[in-house]
Short mmCIF file of C-alpha atoms and ligand atoms in Angstrom, two decimals:
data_model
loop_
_atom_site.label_atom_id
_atom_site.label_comp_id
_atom_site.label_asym_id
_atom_site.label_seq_id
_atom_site.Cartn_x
_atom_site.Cartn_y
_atom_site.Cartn_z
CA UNK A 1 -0.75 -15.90 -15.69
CA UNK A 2 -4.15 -15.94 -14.11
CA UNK A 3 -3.88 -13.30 -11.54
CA UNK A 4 -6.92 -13.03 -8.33
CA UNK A 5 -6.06 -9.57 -6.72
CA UNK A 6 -8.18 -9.13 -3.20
CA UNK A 7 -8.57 -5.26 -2.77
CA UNK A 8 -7.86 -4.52 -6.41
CA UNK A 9 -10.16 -1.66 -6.74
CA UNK A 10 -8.04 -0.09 -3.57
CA UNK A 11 -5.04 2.82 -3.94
CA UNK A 12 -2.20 0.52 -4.10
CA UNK A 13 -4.72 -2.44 -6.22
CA UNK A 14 -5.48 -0.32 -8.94
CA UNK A 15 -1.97 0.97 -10.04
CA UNK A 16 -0.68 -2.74 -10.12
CA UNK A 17 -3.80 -3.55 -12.12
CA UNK A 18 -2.65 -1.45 -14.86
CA UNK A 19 0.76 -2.64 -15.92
CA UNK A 20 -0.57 -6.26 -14.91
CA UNK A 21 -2.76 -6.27 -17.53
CA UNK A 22 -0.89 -4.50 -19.89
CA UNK A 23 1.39 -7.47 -19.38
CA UNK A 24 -1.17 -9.60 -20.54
CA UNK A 25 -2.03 -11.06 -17.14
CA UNK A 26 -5.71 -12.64 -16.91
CA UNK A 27 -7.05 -10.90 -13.81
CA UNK A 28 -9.69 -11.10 -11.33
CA UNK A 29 -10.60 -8.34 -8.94
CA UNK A 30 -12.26 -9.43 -5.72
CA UNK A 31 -12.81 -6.34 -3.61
CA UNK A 32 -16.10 -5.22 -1.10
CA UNK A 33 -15.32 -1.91 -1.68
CA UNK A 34 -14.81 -1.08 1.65
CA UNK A 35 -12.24 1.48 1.52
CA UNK A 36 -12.53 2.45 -2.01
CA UNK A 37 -14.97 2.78 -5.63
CA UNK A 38 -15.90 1.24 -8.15
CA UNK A 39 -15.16 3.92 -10.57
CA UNK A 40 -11.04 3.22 -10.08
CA UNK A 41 -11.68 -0.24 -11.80
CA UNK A 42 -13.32 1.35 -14.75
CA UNK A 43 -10.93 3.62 -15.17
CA UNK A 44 -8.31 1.16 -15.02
CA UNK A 45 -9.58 -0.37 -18.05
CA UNK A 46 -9.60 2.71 -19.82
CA UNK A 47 -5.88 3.19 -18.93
CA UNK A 48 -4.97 -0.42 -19.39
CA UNK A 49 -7.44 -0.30 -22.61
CA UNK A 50 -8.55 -4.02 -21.33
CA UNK A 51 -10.98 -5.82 -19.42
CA UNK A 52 -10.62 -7.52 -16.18
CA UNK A 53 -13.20 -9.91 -14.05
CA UNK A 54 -14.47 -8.24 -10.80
CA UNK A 55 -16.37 -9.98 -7.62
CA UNK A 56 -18.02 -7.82 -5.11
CA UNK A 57 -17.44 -9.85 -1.69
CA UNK A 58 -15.33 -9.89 1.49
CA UNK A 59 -12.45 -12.01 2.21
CA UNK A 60 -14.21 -13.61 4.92
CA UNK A 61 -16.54 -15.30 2.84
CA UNK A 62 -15.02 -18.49 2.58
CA UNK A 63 -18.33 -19.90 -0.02
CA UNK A 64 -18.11 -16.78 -2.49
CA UNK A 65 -14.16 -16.41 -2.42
CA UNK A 66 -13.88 -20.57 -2.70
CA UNK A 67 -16.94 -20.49 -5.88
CA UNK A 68 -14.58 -17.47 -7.00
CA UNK A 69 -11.22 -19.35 -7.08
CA UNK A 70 -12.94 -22.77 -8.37
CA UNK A 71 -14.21 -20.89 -11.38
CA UNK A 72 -11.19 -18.77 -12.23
CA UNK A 73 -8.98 -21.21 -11.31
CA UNK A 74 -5.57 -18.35 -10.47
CA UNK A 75 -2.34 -19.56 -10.62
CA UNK A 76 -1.32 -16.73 -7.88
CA UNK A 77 -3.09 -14.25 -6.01
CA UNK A 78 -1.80 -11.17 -5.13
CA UNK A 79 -3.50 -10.00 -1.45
CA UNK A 80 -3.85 -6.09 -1.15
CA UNK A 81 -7.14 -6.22 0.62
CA UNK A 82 -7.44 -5.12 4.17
CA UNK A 83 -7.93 -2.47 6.65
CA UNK A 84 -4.61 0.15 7.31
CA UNK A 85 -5.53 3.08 9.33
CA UNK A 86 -3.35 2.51 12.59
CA UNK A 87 -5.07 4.89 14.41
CA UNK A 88 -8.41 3.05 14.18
CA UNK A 89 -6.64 -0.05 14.62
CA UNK A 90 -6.24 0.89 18.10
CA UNK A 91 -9.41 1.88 18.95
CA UNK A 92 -10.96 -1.04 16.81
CA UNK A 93 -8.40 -4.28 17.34
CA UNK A 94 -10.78 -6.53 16.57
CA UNK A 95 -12.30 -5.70 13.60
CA UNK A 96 -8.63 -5.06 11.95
CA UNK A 97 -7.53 -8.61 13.78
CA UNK A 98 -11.18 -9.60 12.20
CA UNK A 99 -10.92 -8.50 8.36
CA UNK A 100 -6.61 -8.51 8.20
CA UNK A 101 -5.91 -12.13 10.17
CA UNK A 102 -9.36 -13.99 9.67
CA UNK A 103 -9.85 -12.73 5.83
CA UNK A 104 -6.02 -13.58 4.86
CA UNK A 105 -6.77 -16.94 6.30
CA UNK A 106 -9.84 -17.70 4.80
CA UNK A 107 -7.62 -16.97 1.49
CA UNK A 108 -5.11 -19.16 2.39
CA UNK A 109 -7.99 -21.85 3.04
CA UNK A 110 -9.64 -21.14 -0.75
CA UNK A 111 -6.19 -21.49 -2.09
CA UNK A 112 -4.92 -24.89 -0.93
CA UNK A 113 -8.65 -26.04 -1.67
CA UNK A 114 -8.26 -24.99 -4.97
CA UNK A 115 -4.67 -26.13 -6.04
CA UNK A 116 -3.69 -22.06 -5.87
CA UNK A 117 -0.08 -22.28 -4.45
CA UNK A 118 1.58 -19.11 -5.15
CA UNK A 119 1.08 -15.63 -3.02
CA UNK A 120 2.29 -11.87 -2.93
CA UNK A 121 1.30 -9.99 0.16
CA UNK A 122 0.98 -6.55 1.10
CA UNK A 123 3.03 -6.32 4.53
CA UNK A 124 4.37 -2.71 5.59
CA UNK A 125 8.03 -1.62 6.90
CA UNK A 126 5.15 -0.52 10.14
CA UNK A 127 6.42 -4.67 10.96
CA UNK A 128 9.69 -3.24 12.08
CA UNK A 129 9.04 -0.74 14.79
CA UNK A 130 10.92 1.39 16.54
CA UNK A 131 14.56 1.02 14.96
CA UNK A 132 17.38 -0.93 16.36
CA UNK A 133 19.44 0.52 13.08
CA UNK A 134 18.93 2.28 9.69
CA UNK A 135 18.37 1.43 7.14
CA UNK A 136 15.89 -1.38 8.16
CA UNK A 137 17.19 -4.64 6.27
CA UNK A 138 14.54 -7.94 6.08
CA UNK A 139 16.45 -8.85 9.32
CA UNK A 140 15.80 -6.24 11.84
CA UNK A 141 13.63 -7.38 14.66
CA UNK A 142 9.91 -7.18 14.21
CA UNK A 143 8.24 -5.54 16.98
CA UNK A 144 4.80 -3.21 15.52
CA UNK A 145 3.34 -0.62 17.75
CA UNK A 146 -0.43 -1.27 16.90
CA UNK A 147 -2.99 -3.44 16.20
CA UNK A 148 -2.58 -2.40 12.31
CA UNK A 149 1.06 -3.74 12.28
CA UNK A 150 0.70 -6.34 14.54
CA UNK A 151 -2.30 -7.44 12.26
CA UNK A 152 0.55 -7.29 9.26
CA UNK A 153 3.10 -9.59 11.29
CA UNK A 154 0.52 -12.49 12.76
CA UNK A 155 -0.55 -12.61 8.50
CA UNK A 156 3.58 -12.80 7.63
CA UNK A 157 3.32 -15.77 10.15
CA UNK A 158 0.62 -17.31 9.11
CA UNK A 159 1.66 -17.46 5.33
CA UNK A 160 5.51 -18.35 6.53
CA UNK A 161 4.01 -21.39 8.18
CA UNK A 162 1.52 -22.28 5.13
CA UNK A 163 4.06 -22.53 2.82
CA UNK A 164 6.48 -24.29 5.63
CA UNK A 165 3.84 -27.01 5.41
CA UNK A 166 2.88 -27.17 1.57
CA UNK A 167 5.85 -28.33 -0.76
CA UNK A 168 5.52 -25.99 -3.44
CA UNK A 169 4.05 -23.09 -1.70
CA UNK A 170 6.06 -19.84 -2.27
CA UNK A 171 5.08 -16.19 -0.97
CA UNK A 172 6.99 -12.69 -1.25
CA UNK A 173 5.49 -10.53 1.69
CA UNK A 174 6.38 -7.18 0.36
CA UNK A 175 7.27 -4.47 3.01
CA UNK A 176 6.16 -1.15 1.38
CA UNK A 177 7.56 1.74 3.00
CA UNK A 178 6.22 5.23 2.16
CA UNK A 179 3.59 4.73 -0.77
CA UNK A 180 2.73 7.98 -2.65
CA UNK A 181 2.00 9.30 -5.84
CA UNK A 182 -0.61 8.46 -8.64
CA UNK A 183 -0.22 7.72 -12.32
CA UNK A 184 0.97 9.99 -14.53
CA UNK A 185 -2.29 10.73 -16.55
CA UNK A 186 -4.22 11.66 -13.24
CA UNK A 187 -6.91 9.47 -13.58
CA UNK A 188 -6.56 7.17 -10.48
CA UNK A 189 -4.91 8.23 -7.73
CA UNK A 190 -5.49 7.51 -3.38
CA UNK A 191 -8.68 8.48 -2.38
CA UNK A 192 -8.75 8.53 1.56
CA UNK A 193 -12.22 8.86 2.78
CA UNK A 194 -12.47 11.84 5.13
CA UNK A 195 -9.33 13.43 6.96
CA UNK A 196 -5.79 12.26 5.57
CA UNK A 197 -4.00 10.17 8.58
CA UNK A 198 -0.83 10.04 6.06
CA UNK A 199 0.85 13.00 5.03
CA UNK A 200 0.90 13.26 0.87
CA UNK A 201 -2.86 13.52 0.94
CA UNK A 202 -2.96 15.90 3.48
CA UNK A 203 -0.36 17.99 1.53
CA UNK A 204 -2.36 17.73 -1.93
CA UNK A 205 -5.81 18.85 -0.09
CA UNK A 206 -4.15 21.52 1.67
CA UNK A 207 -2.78 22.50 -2.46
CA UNK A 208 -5.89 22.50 -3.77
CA UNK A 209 -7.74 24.44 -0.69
CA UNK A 210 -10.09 21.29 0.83
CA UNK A 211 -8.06 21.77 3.85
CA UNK A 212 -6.21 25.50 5.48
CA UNK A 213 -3.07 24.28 6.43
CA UNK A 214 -0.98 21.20 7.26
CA UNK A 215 -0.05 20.55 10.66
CA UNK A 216 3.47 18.98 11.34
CA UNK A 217 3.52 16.09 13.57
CA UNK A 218 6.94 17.61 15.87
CA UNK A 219 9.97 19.73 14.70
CA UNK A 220 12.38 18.05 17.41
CA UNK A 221 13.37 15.33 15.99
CA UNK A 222 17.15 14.41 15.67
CA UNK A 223 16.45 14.51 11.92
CA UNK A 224 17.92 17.07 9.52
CA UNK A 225 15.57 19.81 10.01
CA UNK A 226 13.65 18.52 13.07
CA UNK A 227 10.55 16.77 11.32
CA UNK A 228 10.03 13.04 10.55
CA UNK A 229 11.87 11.64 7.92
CA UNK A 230 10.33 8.76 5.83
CA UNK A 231 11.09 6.54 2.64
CA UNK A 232 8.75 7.47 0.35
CA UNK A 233 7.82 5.35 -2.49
CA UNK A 234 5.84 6.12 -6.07
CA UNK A 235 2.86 4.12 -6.70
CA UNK A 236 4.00 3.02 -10.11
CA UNK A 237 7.75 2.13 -8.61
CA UNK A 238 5.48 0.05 -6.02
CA UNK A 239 3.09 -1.12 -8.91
CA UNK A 240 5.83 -2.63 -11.03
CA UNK A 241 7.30 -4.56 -7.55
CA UNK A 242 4.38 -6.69 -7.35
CA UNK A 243 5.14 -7.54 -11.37
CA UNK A 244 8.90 -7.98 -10.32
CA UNK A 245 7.18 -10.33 -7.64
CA UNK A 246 5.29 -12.27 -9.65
CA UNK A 247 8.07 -13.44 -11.83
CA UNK A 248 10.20 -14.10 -8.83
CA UNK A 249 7.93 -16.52 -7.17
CA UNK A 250 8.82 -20.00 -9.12
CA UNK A 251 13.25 -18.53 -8.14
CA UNK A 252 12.58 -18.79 -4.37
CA UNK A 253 12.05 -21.41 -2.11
CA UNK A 254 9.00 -20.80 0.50
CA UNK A 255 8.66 -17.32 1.92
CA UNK A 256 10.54 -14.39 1.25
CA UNK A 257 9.66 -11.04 2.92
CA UNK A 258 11.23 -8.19 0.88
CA UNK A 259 11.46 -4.36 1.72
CA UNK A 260 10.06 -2.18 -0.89
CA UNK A 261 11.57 1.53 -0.78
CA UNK A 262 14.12 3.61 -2.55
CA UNK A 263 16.51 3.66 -0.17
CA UNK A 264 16.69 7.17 0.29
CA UNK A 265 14.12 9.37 2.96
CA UNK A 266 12.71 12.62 2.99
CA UNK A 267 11.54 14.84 5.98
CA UNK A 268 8.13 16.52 6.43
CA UNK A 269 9.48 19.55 5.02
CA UNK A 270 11.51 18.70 2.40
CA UNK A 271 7.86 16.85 1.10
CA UNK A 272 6.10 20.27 1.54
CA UNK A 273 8.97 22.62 -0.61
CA UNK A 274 8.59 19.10 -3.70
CA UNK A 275 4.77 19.68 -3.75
CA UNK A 276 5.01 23.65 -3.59
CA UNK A 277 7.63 22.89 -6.84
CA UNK A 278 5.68 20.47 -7.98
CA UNK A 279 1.87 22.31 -8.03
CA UNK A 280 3.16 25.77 -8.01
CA UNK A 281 0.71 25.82 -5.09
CA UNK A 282 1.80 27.26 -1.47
CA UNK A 283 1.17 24.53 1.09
CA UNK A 284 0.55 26.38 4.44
CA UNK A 285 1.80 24.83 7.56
CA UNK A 286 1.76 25.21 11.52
CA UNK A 287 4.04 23.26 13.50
CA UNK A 288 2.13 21.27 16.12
CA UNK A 289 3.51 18.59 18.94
CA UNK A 290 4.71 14.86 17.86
CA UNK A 291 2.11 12.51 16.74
CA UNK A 292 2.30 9.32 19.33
CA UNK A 293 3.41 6.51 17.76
CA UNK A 294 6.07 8.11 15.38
CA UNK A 295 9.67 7.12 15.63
CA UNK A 296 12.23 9.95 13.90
CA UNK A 297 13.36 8.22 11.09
CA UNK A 298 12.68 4.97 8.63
CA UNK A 299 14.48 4.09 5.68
CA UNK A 300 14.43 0.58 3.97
CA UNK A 301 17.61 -0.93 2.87
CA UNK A 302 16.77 -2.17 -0.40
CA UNK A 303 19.54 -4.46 -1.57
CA UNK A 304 17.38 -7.92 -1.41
CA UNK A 305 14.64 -6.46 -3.77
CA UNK A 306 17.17 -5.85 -6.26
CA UNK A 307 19.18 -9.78 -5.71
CA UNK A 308 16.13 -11.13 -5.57
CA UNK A 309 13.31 -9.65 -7.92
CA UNK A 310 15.73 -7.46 -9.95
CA UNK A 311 14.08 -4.56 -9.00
CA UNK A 312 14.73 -1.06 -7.79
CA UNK A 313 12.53 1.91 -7.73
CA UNK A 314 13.59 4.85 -10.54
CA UNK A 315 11.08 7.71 -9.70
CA UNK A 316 11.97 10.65 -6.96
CA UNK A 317 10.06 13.33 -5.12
CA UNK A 318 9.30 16.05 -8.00
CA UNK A 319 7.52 12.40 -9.82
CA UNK A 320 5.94 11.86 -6.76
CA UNK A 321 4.41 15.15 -6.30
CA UNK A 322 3.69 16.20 -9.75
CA UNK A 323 1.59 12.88 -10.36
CA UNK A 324 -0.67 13.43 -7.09
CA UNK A 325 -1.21 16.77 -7.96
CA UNK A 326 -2.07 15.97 -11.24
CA UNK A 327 -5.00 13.48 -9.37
CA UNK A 328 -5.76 15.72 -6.97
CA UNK A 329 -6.07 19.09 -9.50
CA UNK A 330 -7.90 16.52 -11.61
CA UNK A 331 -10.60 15.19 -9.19
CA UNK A 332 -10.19 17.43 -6.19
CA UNK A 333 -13.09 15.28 -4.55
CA UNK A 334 -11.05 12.00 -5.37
CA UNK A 335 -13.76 9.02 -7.33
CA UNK A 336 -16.67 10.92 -5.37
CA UNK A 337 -18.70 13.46 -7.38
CA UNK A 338 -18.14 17.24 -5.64
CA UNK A 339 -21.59 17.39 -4.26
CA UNK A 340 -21.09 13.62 -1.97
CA UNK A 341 -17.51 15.14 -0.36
CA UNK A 342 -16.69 17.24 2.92
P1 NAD B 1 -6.92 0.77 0.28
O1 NAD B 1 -7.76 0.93 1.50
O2 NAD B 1 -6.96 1.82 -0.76
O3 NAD B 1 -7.24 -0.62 -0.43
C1 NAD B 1 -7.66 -1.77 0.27
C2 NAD B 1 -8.69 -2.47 -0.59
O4 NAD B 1 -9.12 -3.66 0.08
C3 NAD B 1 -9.93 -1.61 -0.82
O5 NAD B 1 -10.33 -1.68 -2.17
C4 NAD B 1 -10.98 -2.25 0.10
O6 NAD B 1 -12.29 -2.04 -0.34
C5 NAD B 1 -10.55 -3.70 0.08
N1 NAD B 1 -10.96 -4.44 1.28
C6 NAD B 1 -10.77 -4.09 2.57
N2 NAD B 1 -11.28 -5.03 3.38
C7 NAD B 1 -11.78 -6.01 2.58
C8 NAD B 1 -12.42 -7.24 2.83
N3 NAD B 1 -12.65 -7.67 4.08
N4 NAD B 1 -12.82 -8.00 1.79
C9 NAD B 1 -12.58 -7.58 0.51
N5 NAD B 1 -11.98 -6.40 0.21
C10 NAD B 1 -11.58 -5.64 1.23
O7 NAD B 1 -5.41 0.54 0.79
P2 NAD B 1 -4.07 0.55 -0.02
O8 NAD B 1 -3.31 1.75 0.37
O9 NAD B 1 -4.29 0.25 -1.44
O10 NAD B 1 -3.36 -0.69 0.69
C11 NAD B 1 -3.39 -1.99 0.14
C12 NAD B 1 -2.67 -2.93 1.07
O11 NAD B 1 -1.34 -2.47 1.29
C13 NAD B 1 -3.30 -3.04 2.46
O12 NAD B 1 -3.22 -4.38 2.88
C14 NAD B 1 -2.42 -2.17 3.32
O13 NAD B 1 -2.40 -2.60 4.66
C15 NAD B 1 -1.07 -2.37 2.67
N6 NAD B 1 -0.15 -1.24 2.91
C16 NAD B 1 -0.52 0.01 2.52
C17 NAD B 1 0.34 1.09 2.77
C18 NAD B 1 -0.06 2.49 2.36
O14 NAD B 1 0.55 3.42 2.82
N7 NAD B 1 -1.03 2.70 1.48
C19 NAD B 1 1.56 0.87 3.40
C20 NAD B 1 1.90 -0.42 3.78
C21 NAD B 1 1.04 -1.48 3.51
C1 UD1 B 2 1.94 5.64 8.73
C2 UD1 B 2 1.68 4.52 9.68
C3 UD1 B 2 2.30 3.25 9.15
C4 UD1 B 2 1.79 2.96 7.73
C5 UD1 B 2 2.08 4.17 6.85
C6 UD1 B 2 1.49 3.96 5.51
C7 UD1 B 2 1.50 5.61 11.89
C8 UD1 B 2 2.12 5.77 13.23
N1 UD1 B 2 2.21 4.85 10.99
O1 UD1 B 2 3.32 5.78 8.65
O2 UD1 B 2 1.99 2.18 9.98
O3 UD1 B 2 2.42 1.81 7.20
O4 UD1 B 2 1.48 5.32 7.44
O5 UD1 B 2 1.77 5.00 4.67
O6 UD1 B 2 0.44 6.13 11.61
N2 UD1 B 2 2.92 13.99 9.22
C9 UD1 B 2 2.69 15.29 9.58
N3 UD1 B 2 1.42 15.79 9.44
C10 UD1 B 2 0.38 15.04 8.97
C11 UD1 B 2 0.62 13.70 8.60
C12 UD1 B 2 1.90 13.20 8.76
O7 UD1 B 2 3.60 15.99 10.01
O8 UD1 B 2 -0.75 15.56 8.89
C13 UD1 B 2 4.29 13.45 9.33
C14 UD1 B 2 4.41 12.26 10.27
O9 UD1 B 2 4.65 12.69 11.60
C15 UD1 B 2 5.60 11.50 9.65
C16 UD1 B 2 5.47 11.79 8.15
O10 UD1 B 2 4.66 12.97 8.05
O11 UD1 B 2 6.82 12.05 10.10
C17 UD1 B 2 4.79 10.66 7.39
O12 UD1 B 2 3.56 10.35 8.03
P1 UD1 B 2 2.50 9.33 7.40
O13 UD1 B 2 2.25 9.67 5.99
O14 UD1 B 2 1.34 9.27 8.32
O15 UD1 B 2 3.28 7.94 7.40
P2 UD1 B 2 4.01 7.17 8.61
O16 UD1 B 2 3.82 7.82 9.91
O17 UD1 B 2 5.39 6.88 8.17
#
């Protein structure tokens, strides 16, 4: 298949882009490295030991991304790219309504122009909100607490209703829960620029001595040991979803949005004691007050990902751990070279 992945050279991007092209996919990156380097892309053709088309240029480009699709002529696209940190979204709404709503429909635009019918979008479990009940199945109500979710729902929408209105138009919007994790050989990884929001990368640069000690986000929580428990999801589990995806499109009819999790959640904690295990590092931590914004507990029932795409995630915490701190001991400045970092 000829593949077009927005944000390919992104965390997320450029673990799919390895087992897609070791499948044998024809791909196409089109990234503006906004939120990420160069350097992942050329080291996912080391790990992939293949070569893949890349186009420097933002979604919002409607003549670039339309030249782009007319000459590479993708049978599906799979749409990573966009902005994610929710607490910027809420200082910055526009700019995340901006590149998230106006890029993804500028895509959809270069897509029907160009006979491209088939779609796999990077939604987040952050659609569901404050839960009603666990686990969260695709039916819970949708109700997002910030501009970044809210962003992620009005795209759902919008592709719902494009392929409502165009016979032959199918999407998966894919509902990742918790990603974390790297691949195994430690050569990509997620790079955040400047201070972690999300809690694995704060953990690793705490490991490695970037940053003194983690601060925990509330320890009253009616959870098992009083911090926030969360679904968290490998990279390469996550990776291998969008494959499952792929193959799935031409089984369903129109739009399917379909959690992507293990099923299983961990608490702040519990995360901290995996990476101490897993780095033989001590990960300092202070116990702070509740971040706003954070509910107690998410978990994704995962049942429909496995009926529908055959898929299920395999890897568990000590994976998880022991492959980000085999990035982060690896390049403890992440793509950047020492000197460029905090
Ligand atoms: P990332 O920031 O590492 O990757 C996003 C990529 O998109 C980057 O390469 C960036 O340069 C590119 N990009 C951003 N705006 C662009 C634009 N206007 N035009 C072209 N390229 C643009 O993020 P990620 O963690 O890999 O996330 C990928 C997708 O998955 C995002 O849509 C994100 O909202 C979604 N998601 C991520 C998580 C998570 O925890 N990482 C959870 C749920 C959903
Ligand atoms: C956050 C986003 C969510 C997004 C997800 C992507 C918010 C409110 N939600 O989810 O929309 O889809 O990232 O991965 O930002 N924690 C600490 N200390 C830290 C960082 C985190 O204690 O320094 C705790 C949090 O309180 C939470 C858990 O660790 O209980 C996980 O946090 P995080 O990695 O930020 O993910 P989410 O809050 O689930």
């Amino acid at each position: 298949m000829r593949v077009l992945v927005t944000g390919g050279a992104g965390y997320i991007g450029s673990h799919t882009l390895v087992p897609l092209l070791r499948a044998g996919h024809e791909v196409l990156v089109y990234d503006n490295y906004a939120t990420s380097s160069p350097e992942a892309l050329a080291r996912v053709r080391q790990l992939a030991n293949r070569d893949l088309a890349v186009v420097e240029g933002d979604i919002r480009d409607l003549a670039l991304l339309d030249r782009t699709f007319a000459s590479f002529r993708p049978d599906a696209v799979i749409h990573f790219a966009g902005l994610k940190a929710v607490g910027e979204s809420h200082s910055q709404p526009l700019e995340y309504y901006a590149q998230n709503i106006a890029g993804s429909i500028t895509l959809l635009q270069c897509m029907a122009q160009n006979g491209c019918t088939q779609i796999v979008f990077s939604s987040s479990a952050t659609v569901y909100g404050e839960p009603d009940y666990l686990p969260y199945d695709e039916h819970h109500p949708l109700r997002p607490q910030s501009p970044y979710g809210r962003s992620k729902l009005m795209i759902e929408t919008i592709i719902r209703d494009w392929t409502s209105a165009n016979a032959g138009a199918r999407a998966i919007l894919l509902r990742y829960f918790n990603p974390v994790g790297a691949h195994p050989s430690g050569r990509i990884g997620e790079d955040p620029l400047g201070t972690p929001n999300n809690l694995m990368p704060y953990i690793a640069q705490v490991a490695i001595g970037r940053r003194e000690a983690l601060l925990v986000h509330g320890d009253d929580y009616d959870t098992r040991d009083g911090t926030g428990e969360r679904d968290y999801i490998h990279v390469e589990d996550l990776a291998r979803a969008h494959l499952a995806a792929l193959d799935s499109l031409d089984r369903i009819d129109g739009c399917e949005a379909i959690n992507v999790g293990t099923g299983q959640s961990a608490t702040v904690l519990e995360m901290v004691a995996a990476f101490e295990r897993a780095s033989g590092r001590s990960v300092p931590y202070r116990i702070g007050p509740r971040r706003p914004g954070d509910v107690a507990r998410m978990c994704a029932d995962v049942a429909k990902a496995r009926a529908l795409m055959g898929w299920q995630a395999e890897l568990g915490l000590d994976a998880m751990c022991s492959a980000t701190w085999q990035w982060q001991s690896r390049n403890p400045t992440g793509y950047a070279p020492e000197v460029e970092r905090d």
